[in-house]
Amino acid sequence: MIPSKFDYVRAESVEHVVQLLQDSDGEGKIIAGGHSLLPLMKFRVTEPGKLIDISRIPELKGVRLERDRVIVGAMMTHREVAENPIIKEHIPVLSDAARLVGDIQIRNRGTIGGNIAHGDAVADLPAPALALDANLIISGEDGLDVINIDGFFLGPLITALPENSVVTSISFEIPPSNAKSAYLKYFHPATGYPVVGVAVVLGVNSDGLADYVRIGITGSGDVAYRAKSVEQELIGKPLTEDVITQASKLAADDGDIGSDLFASETYRRNLCSVYTRRAISSLLD
Amino acid sequence: MAGKVGARIKRKEDPRLLTGNGYFSDDIQLPGMLHAAILRSPHAHALIKSINIEKALEAPGVVAIYTGKDLEGKIGRIPSSWLIPGSNLKEAPQYPLAIDRVRYVGDGVVLVIAEDRYGVRDVLDLIEVDYEFLPVSVRQKEAMQENAPLVHDDIENNIAFHWKAGEVPDEEIEEAEVVVRESFNVQRVAPSPIETRAAIGQYNPGNGELTLWCTSQNPHIHRMVLSEVLDISEAKLRVIAPDIGGGFGGKIGVYPDEALIGYAARDLKQPVKWIEERNEHFSAANHGRDEIIDVELAGTRDGKLTAIRVKNTANMGAYLSTFGPGVPTIDFGLMITGAYDIPKAACETFGVYTNTTSTDAYRGAGKPESTYQIERMIDLFAREIGMDPVELRRKNFAKKEDFPFTNAQGLVYDSGDYEKPLNKALEILDYKKLREEQEALRNEGKLVGIGFSTYVELCGFGPSAVAGAIGFQGGVWENATIRVHPSGKVTVFSGTSPHGQGHNTTFSQVVSDKLGIPLEDIEFVFSDTKAVSMGWGTYGSRSVAVGGGAISIAADRIIEKAKKIAAHELETSVEDIEFEDGVFKISGVPGMERKFVDIAKSANYAWNLPEGVEPALEAQAFFDPENFVYPFGTHIVVAEVDKDTGQIELKRYIAVDDVGRVINPLTSEGQVHGGIAQGVGQAMWEGIVYSDQGQLLSGSFMDYTMPKARFFPTIETAFTETLSPVNQLGAKGIGETGTTASIAAVMNAVVDALQPYGVTDVEMPLTPEKIWNIIQTGGENDDTI
Ligand SMILES: Cc1cc2nc3c(=O)[nH]c(=O)nc-3n(C[C@H](O)[C@H](O)[C@H](O)COP(=O)(O)OP(=O)(O)OC[C@H]3O[C@@H](n4cnc5c(N)ncnc54)[C@H](O)[C@@H]3O)c2cc1C
């Protein structure tokens, strides 16, 4: 599996990345961990003329708290995200999902920025990103920009990322203190990617009613999506088995669910429901 | 030194391999070496109207480009080596590159040679081939229909061969008290070794010698076949199989690609290297299985099986591969009665050409399929008459006292005691308790199933006269030379050709026990036709049974000669010499002895040899076994089905195998584990899928599911030992037992779990969606699943 010819350049800074992208006449492509891009290049599905390596730019690293949000650098690897104490404390559903990405080698190379910017319909991290109302911080030709995750994914491998721009960090909302969360994944037996991955953030008030619900679903649709129908069905209700089951039946409604060699649309819709139900139920004691 | 055979000894080959000191095809770098790439057909069936290589010729570093037309008359056709007699076999000519018509996705069209590995791949994108599409035949039963498109114009109804063995008159079936019928699809799979195929050719124009390194399981077969294909003296062609990352049957075949590389190296007088890409491997390397098996099993209401009739419709792909025709016929059809004393049996096999990649032997080759059908049928029959499947098995087993046992198809099973591993497995499982638990869980709405496979398989083919009678184009004996150096260290030359099995370790144990020398003193030469005079390679679980048999005999010859020398030195007669644990002694006379190393030295120095004894200490043996060997055993699977998703969890896997003498329990367990993984892989995940247009839909590991360690529970293994009379070691084969047994065990467990839905079969692989559909429909649409 041999890619076609390409040039390679290592970017020194975020501005440098944007400059290199502008100068490359559409031939340039950012490479972060390379674990989504290189396989595509080896299949010759994509044949960029120039790779712009962003892996050694210090500004793209690190995790910090900023008021009610956690800001994660785009070049943080899955492993770093899975193990970071700030993430584990405030937005554990993100580290839970990162821990289930690929295998150890992949988690050591692949990055959160790449995982989201790639727009792969079967990537794991879009699910927690949706459930944590993530904002993508972007640097481009016109300076800084912020794009909310809900609406960022336009189609398989198509995103709202403007041309010649780079995701520098991702900011996640810290859920209210009563909220619990879970990420539940059905592994594709061939690839280990999610056939469905459900991230749930759920708060229950002192009366036993759901007062905070965010659900992100990845894997089954043409893009990852917020399961808003389920959220609406649950909010303000007591979380009885029946309520959860009924609400979970709507889990596929907000997605554009597809078929492939492994699973039909009908079956995937079922998986969305079952995994949503199980993810929610796992949070109740 | 004694007692090595039977000991858990770590693999001698591992330190080298694990520290990165292996020497695989891709490690080979030769001065002036060029690189090859092959443009392959993206279409299943098309005429080649034109090939434009103009742009490609101008690309940097291009050295040569060959099309099928360029090579016409220069490279011979690639033959099949298993020409089943009495089957009206029609072998379509396969040329190294398609000449005017491509017949499957992956068929070679253009060979490009260039200076560098990356560059040569780029050149493929510059070649324009103009195709005119032809209608396709993809699935074997459709391909046999009257008006199906022909893969080869002169081969009627695409039928490559029609083979029959045994006879069961209609009334045997129709008048039986109970008849169970089922049709099974043993789907096509890709052997998928971790190393793809490779070939490196080097030609010496000075003496006309061609050396070909290639990923072969049987270098001497490659030499024999390719010397003819390339029209070169067999004595000038040297084939070497370097370290190989697995074969599983996929590297038995003599492929067009290997002939192309040998040809190009000779034509260009420069070394040429070809390393197959993974996606290329999916379409161009032989697949396995792809057989539709229709079975009728008859018997009495109280569980005595009386007759079995089987029809196998096998998809051979576009051409007959090296061992291809033997798999669904000899390997399959003579074993359809399995471990049971079923008095009447008949098998009829159609081999069918289609516009798909050729199929060939894949781990177990025919035996997993025959075991699959009989073990599945036994369960269905048991269900039909309301008998426990274990009881039905016991009732019909070939009895211990009947061995050697002749099955209904005339094969003579060398040795067996089928109750022994069954009893042991049931003990490990705690069968009675588990059935009770299953009942309780069912009442709670949980789906748990128990599946059995009490298999027997044939391997270690022999004698060669039988190979001839069944159309195998070669012998099945084995060759070993033991060379004792002056220091007493030993080099063993064997005609087997390991590619992951650990021959180095197990054969060392055999030699160590025989000669009484440490394992470390024994080295091996395999897989080089210039070093090993002849041999038939490694496949069909033959290496220990046949190769180990040859080594044992050669070791005896060494001892025989050494005894003469020892007797001479000790001034006594040979009859008085005892040899034990590496020491030659005079019986009853303490102190009068010679060590093996002493004799090694005196034999090689030859200062004082007995009359008529030649110098040196070296012996060769050619061992042609009198019969096949028939390992057997019981595998049990406990599986649970998730009702909501159809996912299957393997709760337990128990394997009790009887492979005769276990040379090394550690490596044997390794073979069992690997075999099971591949069989369970077939049952649950793997599957090559073609579209109706013959497009390969499962052409990468993104879609083709390989079994992974985390899919399995701890495999509980045990052995019983019923020795084989066929070879000195008493050993049978173990490489394929796991695959042979496991497919049926898993399927029986899952079908048992789904019993509340009344299904009798689920088509493999058992994807969760198929199971979920059964649960959704309550099993009503059984036939469509
Ligand atoms: C065998 C294997 C198994 C895997 N399993 C999983 C799995 O289970 N779940 C899962 O989610 N993923 C899986 N992955 C994918 C892996 O997580 C990737 O690492 C990740 O999706 C992409 O991150 P990357 O840093 O490697 O991106 P790259 O491959 O470097 O880039 C991917 C794309 O994003 C763009 N890009 C990267 N970073 C930025 C940025 N900061 N700004 C703008 N554009 C950017 C690139 O230009 C490119 O188009 C697997 C990969 C492999 C090889």
CSV table of N, CA and C in Angstrom, one decimal, chain B residues 41 43-48 100-103 131-134:
chain,number,residue,atom,x,y,z
B,41,SER,N,-6.6,-6.4,-13.1
B,41,SER,CA,-7.9,-6.1,-13.7
B,41,SER,C,-8.9,-5.6,-12.6
B,43,HIS,N,-12.0,-5.3,-13.3
B,43,HIS,CA,-13.2,-5.9,-13.8
B,43,HIS,C,-13.2,-7.4,-13.6
B,44,ALA,N,-14.4,-8.0,-13.4
B,44,ALA,CA,-14.5,-9.4,-13.2
B,44,ALA,C,-14.4,-10.2,-14.6
B,45,HIS,N,-14.9,-9.5,-15.6
B,45,HIS,CA,-14.9,-10.3,-16.9
B,45,HIS,C,-14.9,-9.2,-18.0
B,46,ALA,N,-13.9,-9.2,-18.8
B,46,ALA,CA,-13.8,-8.2,-19.9
B,46,ALA,C,-12.8,-8.6,-20.9
B,47,LEU,N,-13.0,-8.1,-22.1
B,47,LEU,CA,-12.0,-8.2,-23.2
B,47,LEU,C,-11.1,-7.1,-23.1
B,48,ILE,N,-9.8,-7.3,-23.3
B,48,ILE,CA,-8.8,-6.2,-23.3
B,48,ILE,C,-8.8,-5.7,-24.8
B,100,ASP,N,-5.9,-11.6,-23.7
B,100,ASP,CA,-6.9,-10.7,-24.4
B,100,ASP,C,-8.2,-10.6,-23.6
B,101,ARG,N,-8.2,-11.3,-22.4
B,101,ARG,CA,-9.4,-11.3,-21.7
B,101,ARG,C,-9.1,-11.5,-20.2
B,102,VAL,N,-9.7,-10.7,-19.4
B,102,VAL,CA,-9.5,-10.8,-17.9
B,102,VAL,C,-10.7,-11.6,-17.4
B,103,ARG,N,-10.5,-12.4,-16.3
B,103,ARG,CA,-11.5,-13.3,-15.9
B,103,ARG,C,-11.9,-13.1,-14.4
B,131,TYR,N,-11.2,-1.7,-21.8
B,131,TYR,CA,-11.8,-2.9,-21.6
B,131,TYR,C,-13.2,-2.9,-22.3
B,132,GLU,N,-13.6,-4.1,-22.7
B,132,GLU,CA,-15.0,-4.2,-23.2
B,132,GLU,C,-15.7,-5.3,-22.2
B,133,PHE,N,-16.7,-4.8,-21.5
B,133,PHE,CA,-17.2,-5.7,-20.5
B,133,PHE,C,-17.9,-6.9,-21.0
B,134,LEU,N,-17.8,-8.0,-20.3
B,134,LEU,CA,-18.5,-9.2,-20.7
B,134,LEU,C,-19.4,-9.6,-19.5
